[in-house]
């Protein structure tokens, strides 16, 4: 009796698994065809494949069912699978981009291999009214010590852009006599969009070289987050000591060193190491809100199923606000900013190449270098500390009360500005010079 009952339950389990496999068959046919065709024609060949698999399931169900109820039970998994397939065929957002309008103060520079970046250029002349008489203008400009140097800010991401509150912070340095330049990396912000395979770390490095070539002053080169990796690769590949193009290097909350795959199980690299809390970083559920998005991430980046334009339109104000909030300390207000284009596929392809890029060797670099860190950063400290192995760092400071964006509040702006000015002018620093190469491990473990 017990044996008979066990066999009966085993039979029922086998039947249920058979029903489930029928649904898996339809989903597998769809995903497999998407992969093999690269999502060609918007995934419609894969959709046909899913319906063929569903038709086979229907034929099997009709042959095996002796009642309407049994037929419906056998078709339920396939029906659910087809509903998921249909859901994934619905576009997440429009698949065309609004044209970029001309903005005051934004110049479009062609760099590298015909790539176009949107450059914001600030000079002393931008700070005075056009109506001033020439004599008053000359007197005013003469009263500011012109430094004959340019600040060039390289933003993070990849696939992000210079937000207006970033641009406003750096523009203030014109009052100290600098020219100031910021630019959006190709594929995001106000810069041009290119084909997905053209988004590479090496292309971004080449673009930076093209921007520097067009600035006719010695450059104070500033890289934040991923931008620090672009700066490091540029210095390794393009800069020669004594050529006069770069005068100082500033790394702010740097990403991993290019060419270094961080150990996933090491706490210095795998988790937040600063004890001060930040706003929570967005998780996968904040972006992956449909099977279509998940498929876009599983397929090759240049697939034709979900294009970069659709994904760029998907990352609207709400998602961008959540992403940017993680760069600030918990409970601190996040500035309002104009939402521009964020490019998910550019982020993906550039990041993939970033891990296999050439690791910079800048041990012989003859440039003063400053490292700035935020007190509540969500980025594990191991990434920044690895830069001590890559290039000589003369000064390093933790800006208290701020996160990944170290100009995140009024005190952060003041201290960051003062740290940079004192560094460039070779004056005593406004903050302790820590960590250094000898204290970096203890610094991480202390949650600084």
mmCIF file of C-alpha atoms in Angstrom, residues 143-384:
data_model
loop_
_atom_site.group_PDB
_atom_site.id
_atom_site.type_symbol
_atom_site.label_atom_id
_atom_site.label_comp_id
_atom_site.label_asym_id
_atom_site.label_seq_id
_atom_site.Cartn_x
_atom_site.Cartn_y
_atom_site.Cartn_z
ATOM 1 C CA UNK A 143 42.992 92.377 -10.628
ATOM 2 C CA UNK A 144 42.704 88.590 -10.875
ATOM 3 C CA UNK A 145 45.984 86.687 -10.875
ATOM 4 C CA UNK A 146 45.851 84.742 -14.112
ATOM 5 C CA UNK A 147 47.525 81.425 -13.557
ATOM 6 C CA UNK A 148 47.933 80.445 -17.229
ATOM 7 C CA UNK A 149 46.665 76.985 -16.413
ATOM 8 C CA UNK A 150 43.490 75.095 -17.155
ATOM 9 C CA UNK A 151 41.480 72.774 -14.948
ATOM 10 C CA UNK A 152 40.106 69.802 -16.883
ATOM 11 C CA UNK A 153 37.546 67.615 -15.117
ATOM 12 C CA UNK A 154 36.978 64.009 -16.312
ATOM 13 C CA UNK A 155 33.692 62.635 -14.931
ATOM 14 C CA UNK A 156 32.852 59.143 -13.752
ATOM 15 C CA UNK A 157 30.492 56.515 -15.029
ATOM 16 C CA UNK A 158 31.138 55.185 -17.587
ATOM 17 C CA UNK A 159 28.065 56.080 -19.578
ATOM 18 C CA UNK A 160 27.308 59.103 -17.383
ATOM 19 C CA UNK A 161 27.845 62.835 -17.845
ATOM 20 C CA UNK A 162 28.797 66.091 -16.112
ATOM 21 C CA UNK A 163 25.784 67.208 -14.101
ATOM 22 C CA UNK A 164 25.029 70.898 -13.841
ATOM 23 C CA UNK A 165 25.920 71.009 -10.129
ATOM 24 C CA UNK A 166 29.334 69.495 -11.017
ATOM 25 C CA UNK A 167 29.839 72.080 -13.743
ATOM 26 C CA UNK A 168 28.892 74.929 -11.420
ATOM 27 C CA UNK A 169 31.369 73.774 -8.774
ATOM 28 C CA UNK A 170 34.307 73.623 -11.176
ATOM 29 C CA UNK A 171 33.340 76.869 -12.924
ATOM 30 C CA UNK A 172 34.001 78.779 -9.680
ATOM 31 C CA UNK A 173 37.733 78.143 -10.180
ATOM 32 C CA UNK A 174 37.777 80.824 -12.889
ATOM 33 C CA UNK A 175 37.684 83.336 -10.042
ATOM 34 C CA UNK A 176 41.101 81.985 -9.031
ATOM 35 C CA UNK A 177 42.526 82.700 -12.471
ATOM 36 C CA UNK A 178 42.075 79.307 -14.147
ATOM 37 C CA UNK A 179 40.364 78.379 -17.347
ATOM 38 C CA UNK A 180 37.990 75.492 -16.623
ATOM 39 C CA UNK A 181 36.915 72.687 -18.943
ATOM 40 C CA UNK A 182 34.473 69.832 -18.443
ATOM 41 C CA UNK A 183 33.094 67.480 -21.078
ATOM 42 C CA UNK A 184 30.599 64.633 -21.443
ATOM 43 C CA UNK A 185 32.154 61.381 -22.587
ATOM 44 C CA UNK A 186 30.903 60.041 -25.927
ATOM 45 C CA UNK A 187 27.524 58.315 -25.746
ATOM 46 C CA UNK A 188 26.062 60.222 -22.817
ATOM 47 C CA UNK A 189 25.007 63.679 -21.697
ATOM 48 C CA UNK A 190 25.155 66.151 -24.563
ATOM 49 C CA UNK A 191 27.859 64.302 -26.509
ATOM 50 C CA UNK A 192 27.254 62.255 -29.647
ATOM 51 C CA UNK A 193 25.927 58.698 -29.605
ATOM 52 C CA UNK A 194 27.894 56.095 -31.604
ATOM 53 C CA UNK A 195 27.489 52.394 -32.358
ATOM 54 C CA UNK A 196 27.689 50.204 -29.263
ATOM 55 C CA UNK A 197 30.979 48.430 -30.159
ATOM 56 C CA UNK A 198 32.678 51.864 -30.345
ATOM 57 C CA UNK A 199 32.230 52.386 -26.603
ATOM 58 C CA UNK A 200 35.560 51.286 -25.160
ATOM 59 C CA UNK A 201 37.873 52.402 -22.399
ATOM 60 C CA UNK A 202 40.654 52.938 -24.939
ATOM 61 C CA UNK A 203 38.400 55.184 -27.027
ATOM 62 C CA UNK A 204 37.621 57.287 -23.947
ATOM 63 C CA UNK A 205 41.344 57.601 -23.240
ATOM 64 C CA UNK A 206 41.954 58.674 -26.836
ATOM 65 C CA UNK A 207 39.108 61.211 -26.574
ATOM 66 C CA UNK A 208 40.726 62.690 -23.454
ATOM 67 C CA UNK A 209 44.001 63.026 -25.364
ATOM 68 C CA UNK A 210 42.106 64.859 -28.114
ATOM 69 C CA UNK A 211 40.538 67.268 -25.619
ATOM 70 C CA UNK A 212 43.912 68.032 -24.007
ATOM 71 C CA UNK A 213 45.455 68.649 -27.429
ATOM 72 C CA UNK A 214 42.923 71.445 -28.013
ATOM 73 C CA UNK A 215 43.662 73.247 -24.732
ATOM 74 C CA UNK A 216 46.574 75.626 -25.216
ATOM 75 C CA UNK A 217 47.518 75.838 -21.528
ATOM 76 C CA UNK A 218 49.193 73.435 -19.096
ATOM 77 C CA UNK A 219 46.406 71.281 -17.666
ATOM 78 C CA UNK A 220 45.573 70.364 -14.090
ATOM 79 C CA UNK A 221 44.043 66.985 -14.856
ATOM 80 C CA UNK A 222 41.220 65.911 -12.516
ATOM 81 C CA UNK A 223 39.554 62.504 -12.658
ATOM 82 C CA UNK A 224 36.658 61.410 -10.458
ATOM 83 C CA UNK A 225 35.517 57.790 -10.043
ATOM 84 C CA UNK A 226 35.848 56.062 -13.459
ATOM 85 C CA UNK A 227 37.376 59.325 -14.715
ATOM 86 C CA UNK A 228 40.414 58.610 -12.506
ATOM 87 C CA UNK A 229 40.942 55.396 -14.446
ATOM 88 C CA UNK A 230 40.742 57.320 -17.725
ATOM 89 C CA UNK A 231 43.311 59.796 -16.385
ATOM 90 C CA UNK A 232 45.660 57.000 -15.271
ATOM 91 C CA UNK A 233 45.481 55.280 -18.669
ATOM 92 C CA UNK A 234 46.018 58.601 -20.457
ATOM 93 C CA UNK A 235 49.139 59.352 -18.415
ATOM 94 C CA UNK A 236 50.465 55.859 -19.067
ATOM 95 C CA UNK A 237 49.869 55.957 -22.818
ATOM 96 C CA UNK A 238 50.272 59.603 -23.838
ATOM 97 C CA UNK A 239 52.166 61.632 -21.269
ATOM 98 C CA UNK A 240 55.943 62.043 -21.230
ATOM 99 C CA UNK A 241 57.668 63.694 -18.285
ATOM 100 C CA UNK A 242 58.594 67.261 -19.027
ATOM 101 C CA UNK A 243 56.397 67.764 -22.108
ATOM 102 C CA UNK A 244 54.481 70.569 -20.373
ATOM 103 C CA UNK A 245 50.954 69.457 -21.240
ATOM 104 C CA UNK A 246 50.052 68.450 -17.664
ATOM 105 C CA UNK A 247 51.089 70.356 -14.538
ATOM 106 C CA UNK A 248 49.223 68.494 -11.748
ATOM 107 C CA UNK A 249 47.078 65.376 -11.314
ATOM 108 C CA UNK A 250 44.087 65.134 -8.945
ATOM 109 C CA UNK A 251 42.262 61.854 -8.361
ATOM 110 C CA UNK A 252 38.902 62.052 -6.582
ATOM 111 C CA UNK A 253 37.184 58.941 -5.213
ATOM 112 C CA UNK A 254 38.832 56.779 -7.889
ATOM 113 C CA UNK A 255 37.426 53.644 -9.464
ATOM 114 C CA UNK A 256 39.554 50.496 -9.660
ATOM 115 C CA UNK A 257 42.889 50.792 -11.400
ATOM 116 C CA UNK A 258 42.475 49.868 -15.101
ATOM 117 C CA UNK A 259 43.451 46.281 -15.811
ATOM 118 C CA UNK A 260 42.814 45.067 -12.269
ATOM 119 C CA UNK A 261 40.077 42.538 -11.598
ATOM 120 C CA UNK A 262 39.292 43.085 -7.907
ATOM 121 C CA UNK A 263 38.968 39.995 -5.709
ATOM 122 C CA UNK A 264 35.252 39.511 -5.136
ATOM 123 C CA UNK A 265 35.681 37.874 -1.739
ATOM 124 C CA UNK A 266 38.041 40.466 -0.244
ATOM 125 C CA UNK A 267 36.160 42.881 2.041
ATOM 126 C CA UNK A 268 38.365 45.820 1.018
ATOM 127 C CA UNK A 269 36.982 45.487 -2.517
ATOM 128 C CA UNK A 270 33.665 43.685 -2.210
ATOM 129 C CA UNK A 271 31.703 45.859 0.222
ATOM 130 C CA UNK A 272 31.345 49.391 1.537
ATOM 131 C CA UNK A 273 34.255 50.063 3.910
ATOM 132 C CA UNK A 274 33.528 53.593 5.141
ATOM 133 C CA UNK A 275 31.738 53.614 8.487
ATOM 134 C CA UNK A 276 29.804 56.823 7.760
ATOM 135 C CA UNK A 277 26.485 55.927 6.092
ATOM 136 C CA UNK A 278 25.586 56.979 2.563
ATOM 137 C CA UNK A 279 22.299 56.790 0.710
ATOM 138 C CA UNK A 280 21.804 53.150 -0.383
ATOM 139 C CA UNK A 281 23.141 52.230 -3.795
ATOM 140 C CA UNK A 282 20.455 51.155 -6.280
ATOM 141 C CA UNK A 283 20.105 47.396 -6.561
ATOM 142 C CA UNK A 284 19.231 45.340 -9.658
ATOM 143 C CA UNK A 285 15.523 45.607 -8.841
ATOM 144 C CA UNK A 286 15.739 49.384 -9.219
ATOM 145 C CA UNK A 287 16.605 48.959 -12.892
ATOM 146 C CA UNK A 288 15.566 45.440 -13.909
ATOM 147 C CA UNK A 289 11.801 45.928 -13.807
ATOM 148 C CA UNK A 290 10.826 43.661 -16.712
ATOM 149 C CA UNK A 291 12.011 40.521 -18.517
ATOM 150 C CA UNK A 292 12.852 42.716 -21.515
ATOM 151 C CA UNK A 293 15.475 44.621 -19.512
ATOM 152 C CA UNK A 294 16.886 41.373 -18.149
ATOM 153 C CA UNK A 295 17.164 39.958 -21.674
ATOM 154 C CA UNK A 296 18.915 43.144 -22.818
ATOM 155 C CA UNK A 297 21.569 42.533 -20.162
ATOM 156 C CA UNK A 298 21.940 38.834 -21.021
ATOM 157 C CA UNK A 299 22.254 39.324 -24.782
ATOM 158 C CA UNK A 300 25.373 40.731 -26.474
ATOM 159 C CA UNK A 301 25.571 44.479 -25.940
ATOM 160 C CA UNK A 302 25.128 45.233 -29.654
ATOM 161 C CA UNK A 303 21.974 43.128 -29.986
ATOM 162 C CA UNK A 304 19.084 44.380 -32.099
ATOM 163 C CA UNK A 305 16.417 43.370 -29.604
ATOM 164 C CA UNK A 306 16.758 46.290 -27.184
ATOM 165 C CA UNK A 307 18.749 49.195 -28.599
ATOM 166 C CA UNK A 308 20.822 51.691 -26.661
ATOM 167 C CA UNK A 309 18.340 54.470 -27.421
ATOM 168 C CA UNK A 310 15.496 52.594 -25.731
ATOM 169 C CA UNK A 311 17.635 51.885 -22.671
ATOM 170 C CA UNK A 312 18.846 55.486 -22.523
ATOM 171 C CA UNK A 313 15.250 56.739 -22.540
ATOM 172 C CA UNK A 314 14.432 54.204 -19.838
ATOM 173 C CA UNK A 315 16.855 55.774 -17.339
ATOM 174 C CA UNK A 316 14.719 58.782 -16.597
ATOM 175 C CA UNK A 317 14.698 61.272 -13.726
ATOM 176 C CA UNK A 318 13.565 58.887 -10.985
ATOM 177 C CA UNK A 319 16.231 56.268 -11.741
ATOM 178 C CA UNK A 320 18.935 58.904 -12.174
ATOM 179 C CA UNK A 321 18.010 60.521 -8.860
ATOM 180 C CA UNK A 322 18.423 57.163 -7.100
ATOM 181 C CA UNK A 323 21.792 56.555 -8.759
ATOM 182 C CA UNK A 324 23.143 60.006 -7.887
ATOM 183 C CA UNK A 325 21.799 59.904 -4.312
ATOM 184 C CA UNK A 326 24.218 57.045 -3.512
ATOM 185 C CA UNK A 327 27.080 59.527 -3.977
ATOM 186 C CA UNK A 328 25.882 61.565 -0.978
ATOM 187 C CA UNK A 329 25.863 60.939 2.761
ATOM 188 C CA UNK A 330 22.663 59.538 4.236
ATOM 189 C CA UNK A 331 20.006 62.171 4.932
ATOM 190 C CA UNK A 332 21.944 64.872 3.042
ATOM 191 C CA UNK A 333 19.879 66.646 0.388
ATOM 192 C CA UNK A 334 20.732 65.723 -3.189
ATOM 193 C CA UNK A 335 20.913 68.756 -5.485
ATOM 194 C CA UNK A 336 18.431 69.055 -8.300
ATOM 195 C CA UNK A 337 20.029 68.539 -11.679
ATOM 196 C CA UNK A 338 19.004 68.409 -15.312
ATOM 197 C CA UNK A 339 18.573 64.804 -16.392
ATOM 198 C CA UNK A 340 20.457 64.086 -19.583
ATOM 199 C CA UNK A 341 21.356 60.844 -21.344
ATOM 200 C CA UNK A 342 22.708 57.940 -19.287
ATOM 201 C CA UNK A 343 23.970 55.100 -21.484
ATOM 202 C CA UNK A 344 23.626 51.650 -19.919
ATOM 203 C CA UNK A 345 25.181 49.777 -22.841
ATOM 204 C CA UNK A 346 28.158 52.149 -22.950
ATOM 205 C CA UNK A 347 28.667 51.448 -19.259
ATOM 206 C CA UNK A 348 28.543 47.720 -19.898
ATOM 207 C CA UNK A 349 30.930 47.531 -22.851
ATOM 208 C CA UNK A 350 33.430 50.023 -21.418
ATOM 209 C CA UNK A 351 33.460 48.245 -18.061
ATOM 210 C CA UNK A 352 34.083 44.881 -19.742
ATOM 211 C CA UNK A 353 37.140 46.306 -21.515
ATOM 212 C CA UNK A 354 38.285 48.209 -18.444
ATOM 213 C CA UNK A 355 39.143 44.996 -16.591
ATOM 214 C CA UNK A 356 41.338 43.779 -19.463
ATOM 215 C CA UNK A 357 42.967 47.139 -20.221
ATOM 216 C CA UNK A 358 46.690 47.674 -19.762
ATOM 217 C CA UNK A 359 47.522 48.266 -16.112
ATOM 218 C CA UNK A 360 49.250 51.664 -15.880
ATOM 219 C CA UNK A 361 52.809 51.834 -14.591
ATOM 220 C CA UNK A 362 53.354 55.424 -13.496
ATOM 221 C CA UNK A 363 56.003 54.855 -10.848
ATOM 222 C CA UNK A 364 58.307 57.238 -12.695
ATOM 223 C CA UNK A 365 55.668 59.951 -13.153
ATOM 224 C CA UNK A 366 57.120 63.380 -12.442
ATOM 225 C CA UNK A 367 53.843 65.169 -11.690
ATOM 226 C CA UNK A 368 52.485 66.337 -8.311
ATOM 227 C CA UNK A 369 49.480 64.138 -7.489
ATOM 228 C CA UNK A 370 46.642 64.694 -5.014
ATOM 229 C CA UNK A 371 44.128 62.067 -3.836
ATOM 230 C CA UNK A 372 40.784 63.225 -2.392
ATOM 231 C CA UNK A 373 38.312 60.901 -0.676
ATOM 232 C CA UNK A 374 34.820 61.296 0.768
ATOM 233 C CA UNK A 375 34.024 60.246 4.323
ATOM 234 C CA UNK A 376 30.872 58.237 3.557
ATOM 235 C CA UNK A 377 31.714 56.840 0.125
ATOM 236 C CA UNK A 378 29.847 53.774 -1.116
ATOM 237 C CA UNK A 379 32.926 52.769 -3.163
ATOM 238 C CA UNK A 380 35.125 50.221 -1.330
ATOM 239 C CA UNK A 381 38.380 51.859 -0.232
ATOM 240 C CA UNK A 382 40.545 49.108 -1.710
ATOM 241 C CA UNK A 383 40.091 50.638 -5.159
ATOM 242 C CA UNK A 384 41.495 54.024 -4.164
#
